[in-house]
XYZ file of C-alpha atoms in Angstrom:
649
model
C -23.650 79.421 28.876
C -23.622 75.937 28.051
C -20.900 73.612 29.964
C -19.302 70.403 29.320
C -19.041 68.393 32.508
C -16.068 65.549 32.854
C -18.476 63.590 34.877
C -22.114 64.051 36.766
C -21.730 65.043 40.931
C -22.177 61.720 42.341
C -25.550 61.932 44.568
C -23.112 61.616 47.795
C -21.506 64.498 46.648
C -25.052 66.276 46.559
C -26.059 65.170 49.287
C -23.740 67.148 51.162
C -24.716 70.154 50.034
C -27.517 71.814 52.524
C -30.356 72.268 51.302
C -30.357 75.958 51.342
C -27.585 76.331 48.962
C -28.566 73.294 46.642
C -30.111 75.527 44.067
C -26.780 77.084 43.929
C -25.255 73.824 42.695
C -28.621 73.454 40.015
C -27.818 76.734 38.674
C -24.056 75.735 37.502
C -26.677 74.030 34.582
C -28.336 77.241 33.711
C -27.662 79.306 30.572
C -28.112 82.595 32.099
C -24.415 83.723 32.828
C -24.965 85.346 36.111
C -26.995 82.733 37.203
C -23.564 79.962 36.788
C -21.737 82.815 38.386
C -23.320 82.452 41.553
C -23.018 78.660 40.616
C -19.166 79.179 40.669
C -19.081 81.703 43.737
C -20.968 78.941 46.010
C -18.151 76.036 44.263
C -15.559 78.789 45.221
C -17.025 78.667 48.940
C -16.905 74.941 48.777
C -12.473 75.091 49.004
C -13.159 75.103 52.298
C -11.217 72.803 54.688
C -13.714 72.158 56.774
C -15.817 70.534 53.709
C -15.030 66.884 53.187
C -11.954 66.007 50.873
C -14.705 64.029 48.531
C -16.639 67.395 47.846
C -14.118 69.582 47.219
C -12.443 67.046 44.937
C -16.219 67.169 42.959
C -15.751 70.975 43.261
C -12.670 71.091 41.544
C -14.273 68.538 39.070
C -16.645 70.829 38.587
C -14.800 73.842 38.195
C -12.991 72.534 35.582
C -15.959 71.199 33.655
C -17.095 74.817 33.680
C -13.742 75.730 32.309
C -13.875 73.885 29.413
C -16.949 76.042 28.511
C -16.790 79.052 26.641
C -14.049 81.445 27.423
C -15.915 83.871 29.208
C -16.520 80.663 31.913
C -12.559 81.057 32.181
C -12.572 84.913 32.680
C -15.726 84.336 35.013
C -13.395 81.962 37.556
C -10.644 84.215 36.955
C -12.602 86.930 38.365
C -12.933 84.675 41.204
C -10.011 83.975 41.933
C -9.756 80.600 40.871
C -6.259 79.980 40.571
C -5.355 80.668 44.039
C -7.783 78.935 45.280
C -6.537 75.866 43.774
C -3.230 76.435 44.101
C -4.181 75.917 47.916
C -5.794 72.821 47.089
C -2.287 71.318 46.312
C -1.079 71.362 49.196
C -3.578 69.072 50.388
C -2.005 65.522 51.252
C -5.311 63.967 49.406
C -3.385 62.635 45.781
C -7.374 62.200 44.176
C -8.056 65.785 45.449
C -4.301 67.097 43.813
C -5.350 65.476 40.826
C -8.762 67.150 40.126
C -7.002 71.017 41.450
C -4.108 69.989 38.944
C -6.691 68.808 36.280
C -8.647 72.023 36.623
C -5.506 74.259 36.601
C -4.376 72.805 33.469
C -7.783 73.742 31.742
C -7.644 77.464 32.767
C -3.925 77.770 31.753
C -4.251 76.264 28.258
C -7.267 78.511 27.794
C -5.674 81.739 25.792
C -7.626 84.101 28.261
C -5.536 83.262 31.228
C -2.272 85.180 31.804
C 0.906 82.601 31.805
C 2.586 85.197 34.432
C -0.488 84.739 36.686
C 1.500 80.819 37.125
C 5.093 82.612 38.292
C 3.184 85.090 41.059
C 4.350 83.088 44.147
C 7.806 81.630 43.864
C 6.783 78.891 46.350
C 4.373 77.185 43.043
C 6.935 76.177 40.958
C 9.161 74.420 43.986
C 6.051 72.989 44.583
C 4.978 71.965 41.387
C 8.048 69.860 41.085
C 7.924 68.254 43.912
C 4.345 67.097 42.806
C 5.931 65.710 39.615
C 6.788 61.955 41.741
C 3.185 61.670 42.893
C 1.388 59.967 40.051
C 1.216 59.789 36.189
C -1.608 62.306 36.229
C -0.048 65.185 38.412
C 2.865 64.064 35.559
C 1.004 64.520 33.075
C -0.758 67.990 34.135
C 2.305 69.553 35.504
C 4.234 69.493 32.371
C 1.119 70.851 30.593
C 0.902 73.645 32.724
C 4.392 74.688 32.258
C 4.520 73.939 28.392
C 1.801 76.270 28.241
C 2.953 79.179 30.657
C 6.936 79.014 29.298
C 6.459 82.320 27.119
C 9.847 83.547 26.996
C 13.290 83.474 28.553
C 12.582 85.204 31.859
C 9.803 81.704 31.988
C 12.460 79.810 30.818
C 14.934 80.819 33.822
C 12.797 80.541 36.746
C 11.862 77.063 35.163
C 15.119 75.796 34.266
C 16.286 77.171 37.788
C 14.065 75.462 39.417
C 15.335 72.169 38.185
C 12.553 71.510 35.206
C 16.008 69.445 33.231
C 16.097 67.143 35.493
C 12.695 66.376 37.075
C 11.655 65.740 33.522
C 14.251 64.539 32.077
C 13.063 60.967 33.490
C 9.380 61.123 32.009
C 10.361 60.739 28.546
C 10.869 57.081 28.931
C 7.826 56.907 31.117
C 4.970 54.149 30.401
C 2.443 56.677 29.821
C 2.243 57.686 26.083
C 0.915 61.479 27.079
C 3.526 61.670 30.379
C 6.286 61.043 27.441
C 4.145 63.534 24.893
C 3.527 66.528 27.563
C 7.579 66.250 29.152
C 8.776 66.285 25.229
C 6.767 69.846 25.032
C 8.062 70.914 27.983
C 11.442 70.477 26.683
C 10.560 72.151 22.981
C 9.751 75.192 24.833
C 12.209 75.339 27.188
C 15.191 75.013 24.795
C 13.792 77.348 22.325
C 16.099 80.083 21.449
C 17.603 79.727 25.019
C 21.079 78.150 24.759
C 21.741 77.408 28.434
C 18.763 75.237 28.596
C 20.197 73.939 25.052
C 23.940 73.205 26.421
C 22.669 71.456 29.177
C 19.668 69.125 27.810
C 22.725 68.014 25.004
C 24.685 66.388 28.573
C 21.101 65.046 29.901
C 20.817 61.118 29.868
C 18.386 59.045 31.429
C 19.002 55.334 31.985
C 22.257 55.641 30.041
C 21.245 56.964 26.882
C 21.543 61.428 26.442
C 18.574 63.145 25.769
C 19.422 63.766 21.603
C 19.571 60.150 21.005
C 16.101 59.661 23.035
C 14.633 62.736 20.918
C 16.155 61.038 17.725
C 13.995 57.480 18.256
C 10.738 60.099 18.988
C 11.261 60.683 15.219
C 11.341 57.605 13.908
C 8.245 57.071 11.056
C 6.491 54.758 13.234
C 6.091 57.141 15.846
C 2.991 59.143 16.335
C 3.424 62.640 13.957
C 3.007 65.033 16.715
C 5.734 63.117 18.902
C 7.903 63.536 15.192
C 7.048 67.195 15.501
C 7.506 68.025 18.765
C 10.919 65.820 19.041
C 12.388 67.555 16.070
C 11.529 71.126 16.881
C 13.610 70.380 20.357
C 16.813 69.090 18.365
C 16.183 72.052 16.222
C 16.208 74.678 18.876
C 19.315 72.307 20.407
C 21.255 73.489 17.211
C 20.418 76.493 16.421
C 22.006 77.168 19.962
C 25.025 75.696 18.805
C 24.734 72.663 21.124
C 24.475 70.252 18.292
C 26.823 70.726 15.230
C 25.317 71.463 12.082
C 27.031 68.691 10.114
C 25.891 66.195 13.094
C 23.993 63.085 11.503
C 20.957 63.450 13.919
C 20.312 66.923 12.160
C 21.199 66.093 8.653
C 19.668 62.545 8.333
C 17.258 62.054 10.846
C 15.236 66.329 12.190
C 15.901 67.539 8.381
C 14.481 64.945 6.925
C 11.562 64.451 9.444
C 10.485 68.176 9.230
C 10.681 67.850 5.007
C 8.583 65.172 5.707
C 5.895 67.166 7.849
C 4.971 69.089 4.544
C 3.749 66.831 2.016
C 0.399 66.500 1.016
C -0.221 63.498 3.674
C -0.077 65.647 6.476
C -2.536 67.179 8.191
C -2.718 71.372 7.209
C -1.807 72.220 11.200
C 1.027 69.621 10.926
C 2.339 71.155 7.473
C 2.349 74.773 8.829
C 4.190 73.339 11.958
C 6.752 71.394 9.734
C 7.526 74.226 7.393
C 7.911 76.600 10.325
C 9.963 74.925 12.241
C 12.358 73.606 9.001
C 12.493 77.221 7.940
C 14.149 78.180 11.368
C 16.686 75.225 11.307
C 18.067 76.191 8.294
C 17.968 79.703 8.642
C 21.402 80.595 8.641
C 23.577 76.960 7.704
C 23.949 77.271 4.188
C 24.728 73.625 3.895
C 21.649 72.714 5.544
C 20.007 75.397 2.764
C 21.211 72.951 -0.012
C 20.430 69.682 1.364
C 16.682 70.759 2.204
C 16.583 72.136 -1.136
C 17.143 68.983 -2.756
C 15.361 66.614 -0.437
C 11.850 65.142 -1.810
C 11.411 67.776 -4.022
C 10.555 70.725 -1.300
C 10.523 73.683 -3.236
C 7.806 72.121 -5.655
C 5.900 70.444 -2.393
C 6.041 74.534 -0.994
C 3.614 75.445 -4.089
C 0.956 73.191 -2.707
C 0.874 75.916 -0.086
C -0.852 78.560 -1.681
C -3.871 76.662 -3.288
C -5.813 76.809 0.029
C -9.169 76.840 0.350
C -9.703 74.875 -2.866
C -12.131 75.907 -5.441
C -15.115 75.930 -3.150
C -17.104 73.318 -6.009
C -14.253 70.720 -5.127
C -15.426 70.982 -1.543
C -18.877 69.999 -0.301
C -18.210 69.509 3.179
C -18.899 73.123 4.862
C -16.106 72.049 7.517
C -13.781 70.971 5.642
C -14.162 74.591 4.098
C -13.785 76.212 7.281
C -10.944 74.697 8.467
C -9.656 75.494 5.226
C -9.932 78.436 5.573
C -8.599 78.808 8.742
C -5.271 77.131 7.902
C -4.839 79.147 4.466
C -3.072 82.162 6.100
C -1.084 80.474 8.188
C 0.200 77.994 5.388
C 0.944 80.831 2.938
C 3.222 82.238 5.982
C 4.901 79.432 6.700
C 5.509 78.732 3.306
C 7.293 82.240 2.542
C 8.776 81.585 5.473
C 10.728 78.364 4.366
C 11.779 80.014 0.787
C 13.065 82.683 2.848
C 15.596 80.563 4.669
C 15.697 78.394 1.614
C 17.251 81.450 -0.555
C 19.043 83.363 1.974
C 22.573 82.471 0.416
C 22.740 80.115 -2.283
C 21.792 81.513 -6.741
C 20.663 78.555 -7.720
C 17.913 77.916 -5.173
C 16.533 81.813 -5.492
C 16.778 80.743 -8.924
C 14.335 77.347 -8.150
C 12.233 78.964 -6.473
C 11.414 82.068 -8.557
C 10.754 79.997 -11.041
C 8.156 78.003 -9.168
C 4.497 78.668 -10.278
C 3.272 82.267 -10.128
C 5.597 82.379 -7.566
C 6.435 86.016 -7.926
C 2.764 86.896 -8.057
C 2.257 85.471 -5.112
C 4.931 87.583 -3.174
C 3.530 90.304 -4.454
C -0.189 89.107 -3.557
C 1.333 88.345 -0.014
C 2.525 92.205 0.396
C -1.116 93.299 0.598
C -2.548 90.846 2.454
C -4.845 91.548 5.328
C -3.201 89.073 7.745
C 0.331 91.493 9.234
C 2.195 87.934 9.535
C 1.449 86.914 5.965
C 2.837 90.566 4.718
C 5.766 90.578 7.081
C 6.651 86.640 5.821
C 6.098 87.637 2.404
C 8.522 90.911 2.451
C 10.989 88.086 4.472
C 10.712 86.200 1.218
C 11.214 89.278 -0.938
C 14.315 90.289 0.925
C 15.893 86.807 0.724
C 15.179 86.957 -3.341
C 16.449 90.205 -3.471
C 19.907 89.254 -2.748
C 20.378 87.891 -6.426
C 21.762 90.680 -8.722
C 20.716 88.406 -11.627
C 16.592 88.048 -10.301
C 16.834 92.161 -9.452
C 17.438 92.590 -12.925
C 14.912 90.441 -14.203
C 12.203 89.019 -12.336
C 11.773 91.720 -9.816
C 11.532 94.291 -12.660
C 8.937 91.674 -14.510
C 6.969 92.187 -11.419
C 7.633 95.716 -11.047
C 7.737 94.589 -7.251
C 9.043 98.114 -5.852
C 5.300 99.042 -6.346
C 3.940 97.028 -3.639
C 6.848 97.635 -1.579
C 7.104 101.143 -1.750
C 2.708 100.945 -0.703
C 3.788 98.219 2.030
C 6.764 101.107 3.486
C 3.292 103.436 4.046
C 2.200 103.401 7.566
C 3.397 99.527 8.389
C 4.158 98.223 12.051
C 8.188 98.215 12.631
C 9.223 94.878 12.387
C 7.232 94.934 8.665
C 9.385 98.348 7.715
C 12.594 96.755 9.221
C 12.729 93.925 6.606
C 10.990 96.291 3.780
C 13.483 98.930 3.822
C 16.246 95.897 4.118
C 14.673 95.470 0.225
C 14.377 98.388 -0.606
C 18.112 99.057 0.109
C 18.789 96.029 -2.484
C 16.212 97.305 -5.483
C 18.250 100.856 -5.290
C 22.036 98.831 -6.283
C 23.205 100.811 -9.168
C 22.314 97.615 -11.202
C 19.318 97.436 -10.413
C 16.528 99.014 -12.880
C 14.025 99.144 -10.083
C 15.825 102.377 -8.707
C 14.648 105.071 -11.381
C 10.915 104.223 -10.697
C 11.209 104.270 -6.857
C 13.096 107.310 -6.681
C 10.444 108.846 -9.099
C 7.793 107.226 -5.915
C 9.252 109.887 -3.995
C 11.675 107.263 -1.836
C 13.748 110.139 -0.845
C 11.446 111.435 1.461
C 10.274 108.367 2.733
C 13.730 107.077 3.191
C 15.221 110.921 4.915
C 12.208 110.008 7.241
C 13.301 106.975 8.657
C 16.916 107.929 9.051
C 14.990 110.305 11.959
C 13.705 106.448 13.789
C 14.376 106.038 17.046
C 14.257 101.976 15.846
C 18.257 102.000 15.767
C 17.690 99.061 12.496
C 15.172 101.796 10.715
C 18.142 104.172 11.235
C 20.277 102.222 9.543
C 18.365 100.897 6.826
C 17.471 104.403 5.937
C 20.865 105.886 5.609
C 21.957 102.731 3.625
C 19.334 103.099 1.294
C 20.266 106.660 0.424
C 23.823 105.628 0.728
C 22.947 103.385 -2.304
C 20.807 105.914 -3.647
C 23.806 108.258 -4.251
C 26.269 105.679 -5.646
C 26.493 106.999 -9.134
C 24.020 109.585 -9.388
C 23.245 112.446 -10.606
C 23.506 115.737 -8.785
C 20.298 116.057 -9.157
C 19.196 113.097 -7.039
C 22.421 114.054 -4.861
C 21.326 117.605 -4.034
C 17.674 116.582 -3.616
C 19.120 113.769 -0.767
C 20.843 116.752 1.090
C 17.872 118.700 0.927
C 15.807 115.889 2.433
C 18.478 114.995 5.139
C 18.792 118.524 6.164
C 22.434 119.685 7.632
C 20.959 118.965 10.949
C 20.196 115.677 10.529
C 22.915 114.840 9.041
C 25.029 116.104 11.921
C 22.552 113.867 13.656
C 23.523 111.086 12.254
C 27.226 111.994 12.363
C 27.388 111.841 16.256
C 25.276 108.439 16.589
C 25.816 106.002 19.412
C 25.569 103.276 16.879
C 28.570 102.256 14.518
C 26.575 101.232 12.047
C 24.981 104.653 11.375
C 28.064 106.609 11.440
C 29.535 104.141 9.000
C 26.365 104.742 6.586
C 25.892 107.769 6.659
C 29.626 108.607 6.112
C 29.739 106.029 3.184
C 26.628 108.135 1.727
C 28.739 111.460 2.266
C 31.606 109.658 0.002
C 29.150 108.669 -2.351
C 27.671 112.558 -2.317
C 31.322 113.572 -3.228
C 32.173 111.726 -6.134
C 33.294 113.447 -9.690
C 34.556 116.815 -9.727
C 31.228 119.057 -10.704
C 29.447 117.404 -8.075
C 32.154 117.842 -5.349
C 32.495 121.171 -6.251
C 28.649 121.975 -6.478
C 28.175 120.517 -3.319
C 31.077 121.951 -0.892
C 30.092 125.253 -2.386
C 26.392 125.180 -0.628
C 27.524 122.579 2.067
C 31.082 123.003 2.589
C 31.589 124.912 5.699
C 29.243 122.106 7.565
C 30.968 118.960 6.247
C 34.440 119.894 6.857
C 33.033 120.797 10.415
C 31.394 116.973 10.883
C 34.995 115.889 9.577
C 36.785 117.653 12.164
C 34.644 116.137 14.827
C 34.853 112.978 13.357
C 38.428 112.945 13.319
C 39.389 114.257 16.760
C 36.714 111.820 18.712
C 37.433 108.632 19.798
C 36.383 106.162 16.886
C 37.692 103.333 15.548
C 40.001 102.715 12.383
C 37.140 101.753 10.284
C 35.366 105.250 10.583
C 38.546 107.239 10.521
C 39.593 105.462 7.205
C 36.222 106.200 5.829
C 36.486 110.011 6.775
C 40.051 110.535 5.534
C 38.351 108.913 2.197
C 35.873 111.717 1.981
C 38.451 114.213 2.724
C 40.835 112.774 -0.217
C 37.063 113.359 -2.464
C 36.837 116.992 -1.364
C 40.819 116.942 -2.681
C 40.107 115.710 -5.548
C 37.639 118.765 -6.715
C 38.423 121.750 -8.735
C 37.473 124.612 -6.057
C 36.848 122.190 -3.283
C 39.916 121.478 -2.082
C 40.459 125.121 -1.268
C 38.625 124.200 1.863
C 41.194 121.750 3.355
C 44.074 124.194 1.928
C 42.836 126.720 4.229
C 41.924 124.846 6.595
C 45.332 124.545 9.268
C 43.563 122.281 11.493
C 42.844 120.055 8.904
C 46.201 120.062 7.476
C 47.625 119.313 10.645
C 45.305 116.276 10.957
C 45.972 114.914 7.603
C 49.995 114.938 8.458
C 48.948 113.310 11.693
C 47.406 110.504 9.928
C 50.164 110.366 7.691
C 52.674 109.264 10.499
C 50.032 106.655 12.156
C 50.503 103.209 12.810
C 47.901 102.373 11.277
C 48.696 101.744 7.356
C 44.970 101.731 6.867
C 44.939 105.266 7.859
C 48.261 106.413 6.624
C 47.313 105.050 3.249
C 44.198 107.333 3.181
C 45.645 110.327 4.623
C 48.435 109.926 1.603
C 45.208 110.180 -1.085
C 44.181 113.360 0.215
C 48.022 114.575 0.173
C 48.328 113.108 -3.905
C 44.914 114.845 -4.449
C 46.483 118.158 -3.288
C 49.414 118.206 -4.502
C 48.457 116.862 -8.046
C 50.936 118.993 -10.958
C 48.340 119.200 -13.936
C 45.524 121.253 -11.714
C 46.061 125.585 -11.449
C 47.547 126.425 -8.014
C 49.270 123.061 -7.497
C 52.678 124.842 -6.730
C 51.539 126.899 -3.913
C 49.637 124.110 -2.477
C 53.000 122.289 -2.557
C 54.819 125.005 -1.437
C 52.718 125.232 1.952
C 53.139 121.685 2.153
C 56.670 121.019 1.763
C 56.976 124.087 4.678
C 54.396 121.603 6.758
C 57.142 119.111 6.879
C 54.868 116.945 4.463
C 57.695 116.381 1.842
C 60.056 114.733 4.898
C 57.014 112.414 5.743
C 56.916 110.755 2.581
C 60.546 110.497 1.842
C 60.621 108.399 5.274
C 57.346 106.723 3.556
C 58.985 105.649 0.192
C 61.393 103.360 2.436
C 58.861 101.622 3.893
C 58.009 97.862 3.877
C 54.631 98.325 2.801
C 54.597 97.779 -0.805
C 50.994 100.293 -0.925
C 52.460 103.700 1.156
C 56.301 102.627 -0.456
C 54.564 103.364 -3.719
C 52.166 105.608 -2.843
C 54.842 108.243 -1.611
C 57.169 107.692 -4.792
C 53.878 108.571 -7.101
C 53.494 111.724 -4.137
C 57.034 112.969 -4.969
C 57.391 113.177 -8.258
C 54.767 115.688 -8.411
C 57.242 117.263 -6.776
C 60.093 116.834 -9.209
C 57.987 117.380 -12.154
């Protein structure tokens, strides 16, 4: 196991060692791995106190020469215990020996073997840690490399941030030391992602009268090294997607926007343009504005393009490590590139537009889909999903590409967060206008889609109801009846009595599509009946809100509106009752629906109309909309005049 050592033991050092246990200290240079174990149990021994400060500051040397080794080195101290051992060291009042435990710690952290939570195990570190931060540049330096690599998260985030990480490094990022100023602006990038508290306050922050944005604003100047750029505008991006900095403020739209456009040309580094990209995609996630501007700044949907032609031809390249690292990269640039169109298009026609019509771009989508890497596929259905939101590229491009094909194969067997954003499309490719939605039900997307309504992922749920929901807008009973088969009653009472809004809204929004023109109202309440006017009952006696009552007073007025169908709600007294109920509300939402159902009923050119009004006018419904014809609402006013001259007629 070959080791790179920071600098040889110093013969004093050696000479310390007794001679029985020198060979010990010889073996740290062997290759044979157990052989540097035993190397690493005697340095382990050496954190003794009674052992000179000058040797166990070369142990810790040492130790973290071995750790920059290979990473089984690192899981080899970690077996030992390493960490608290020299997490004891620091509370030595030697500064050289703090240093070298500090130095060492820093190297097993950053190594991606060693578990950030392993950092947080003893709440006594982190108090600790701080207070180390005065002592010297290095223990500066280290500290906020420790915690920029062990911040994974908000729970990291909160024991950080309460410990007072704002403001004991608030004060480094003017220090004299270029990588004190470099590892303090991490430290801030990761604590203010996606955590607005840490956001809200940094945006207050000044040090030696000048706030923290306007410091992070002169990191980005051009002159400035690129990761300082970087890492300066990825913390006022995470500043403003917390809503601590306005969208329209001039440090995001002339100065970070501009930076991070910047960070993708062809100049930069293929690490720095994956960074860029990444981080530009998330600012402008959901602004709009900030959609158009980056749009139209140094040509970035063309510069995007750029990202997909890595590795180059392999003739172009003769250098075997350029090819590697080429390689290496190409993945992650093709995400981060789908990434950025995906915020790019999210909202505005004429950029989906732009980019569709960028090189091969919708072969490459549809390359991306069955890619072996799961973040290229899950980036490139991102970028499908934002494209798909254009009724004009449904109906051309996407059927150009017949892209439902590799969706429908990427909806097989795919991790979650893939089949959240893939069913998302699919829900737009089955719009009645779109002419992907005869060859994916013919995929047998029915089943597929009846399958996921059964998720317990609660967005699954949803996306699979809303898909069918679309699915039946229009249709014909064949498709209809073949849904209902697929659901199954039970599920669909399922669905009825979800926790979630969102489902019950769905999946009573596909029952109104189910019941739409007469034949298929009728065809359906004749096998289904008894079971959906139970689910409306239940629906209308619990305790929803007006949204879902509306919705299920709409279905009812459907079920009116058939030829044999409505027989159902006329003999149905508990229904009746309901409907008048809703009729008298205070809600004019509500009233407004109930009075469809009541028009649908009483309707004079349909058989049996009289003794449906008959029953009705004995209800007391007839009083109800003569009080309803004087009201102020111009809809129920009317609404009830239309009702009652059915009556007349």
């Amino acid at each position: 196991m070959a080791c790179v050592l920071e600098a040889p033991l110093r013969m004093s050092v050696l000479s310390e060692v007794t001679a029985s246990s020198r060979h010990y200290v010889d073996r740290l240079f062997d290759l044979d791995p157990q052989k540097v174990l035993q190397g690493v149990m005697l340095l382990y021994l050496l954190q003794q106190e009674s052992s000179s400060t000058e040797l166990r500051t070369e142990c810790a040397v040492v130790l973290g020469s071995l750790a920059m080794g290979t990473e089984n080195n690192v899981k080899s101290l970690l077996d030992c215990h390493i960490i608290p051992a020299l997490l004891q060291g620091l509370l030595s009042p030697d500064l050289k020996f703090i240093e070298a435990c500090l130095r060492c710690l820093r190297t097993i952290f950053i190594s991606p073997v060693t578990p950030e939570d392993l950092l947080y195990t003893d709440a006594t570190v982190i108090s600790h840690l701080m207070a180390l931060l005065s002592r010297s540049r290095y223990t500066q330096e280290y500290i906020c490399q420790i915690f920029s690599h062990c911040c994974k998260g908000p729970d990291h985030q909160t024991i950080l941030f309460n410990h007072g990480a704002v403001q004991n490094i608030a004060h480094l990022l003017v220090s004299t030391s270029y990588k004190v100023r470099m590892q303090a602006l991490k430290c801030f990038s990761v604590l203010a992602f996606e955590n607005p508290q840490v956001s809200m306050t940094l945006v207050n922050v000044s040090v030696d009268g000048e706030l923290l944005p306007q410091i992070f604003v002169k990191m980005l100047q051009r002159d400035k090294p690129i990761e300082m750029q970087l890492t300066s505008a990825k913390c006022l991006t995470s500043m403003c997607r917390a809503g601590a900095i306005r969208t329209d403020d001039s440090c995001i739209v002339l100065k970070t926007l501009p930076c991070l456009v910047r960070m993708c040309s062809k100049e930069r580094l293929l690490e720095e343009r994956v960074e860029g990209a990444e981080t530009l995609a998330y600012l402008i996630e959901t602004d709009v504005e900030l959609q158009r501007i980056a749009s139209i700044t140094d040509h970035l949907i063309v510069m995007l393009a750029d990202y997909f032609k890595y590795p180059s031809s392999v003739s172009a390249i003769t250098d075997i490590k350029r090819l590697d690292h080429d390689l290496k990269h190409a993945h992650e640039l093709r995400q981060a590139a789908f990434k950025l169109y995906a915020s790019l298009g999210a909202n505005d026609e004429d950029i989906r537009k732009k980019i569709i019509e960028t090189e091969n771009m919708m072969d490459r989508i549809v390359n991306g889909l069955s890619e072996s890497s799961i973040k290229v596929r899950l980036a490139a259905v991102r970028c499908l999903h934002s494209l798909s939101r254009s009724v004009q590229q449904l109906r051309t491009s996407f059927q150009d590409h017949a892209v439902w094909k590799p969706l429908m194969k990427v909806l097989q067997n795919a991790p979650n967060e893939i089949l959240i954003v893939a069913s998302s499309t699919l829900c737009n490719l089955l719009l009645e206008f779109s002419p992907s939605k005869e060859p994916i039900l013919e995929s047998g997307a029915i089943e597929l889609l009846c399958s996921l309504t059964q998720s317990e992922n609660l967005a699954l749920r949803v996306n699979g109801i809303w898909a069918l929901m679309n699915m039946a807008f229009q249709a014909e009973q064949k498709i209809k009846s073949d849904i209902l088969r697929g659901l199954s009653t039970e599920q669909l009472f399922q669905l009825l009595s979800d926790s979630d809004v969102n489902v019950l809204m769905k999946t009573l929004g596909l029952l109104r599509n189910l019941l739409s023109t007469r034949p298929h109202i009728d065809h359906i309440m004749s096998t289904h009946g008894k079971q959906i006017m139970q689910a409306v009952t239940l629906i209308l006696e619990g305790e929803h809100n007006i949204e879902v009552k509306e919705q299920t007073l709409c279905i009812l007025a459907n079920i009116a509106d058939g030829t044999t169908a409505k027989e159902l709600i006329m003999t149905n007294d508990d229904i009746l009752q309901k409907i008048k109920y809703y009729m008298s509300h205070s809600n004019a939402k509500l009233q407004l629906a109930a009075m469809f159902c009541i028009s649908n009923l009483i309707w004079n050119e349909e058989e049996g109309s009289q003794e449906r009004q008959d029953k009705l006018r004995d209800m007391g419904i007839v009083d109800i909309l003569h009080k309803l014809s004087q009201s102020s609402d111009p809809n129920l006013c009317d609404k009830a005049k239309t009702a009652l001259q059915q009556y007349l007629a």
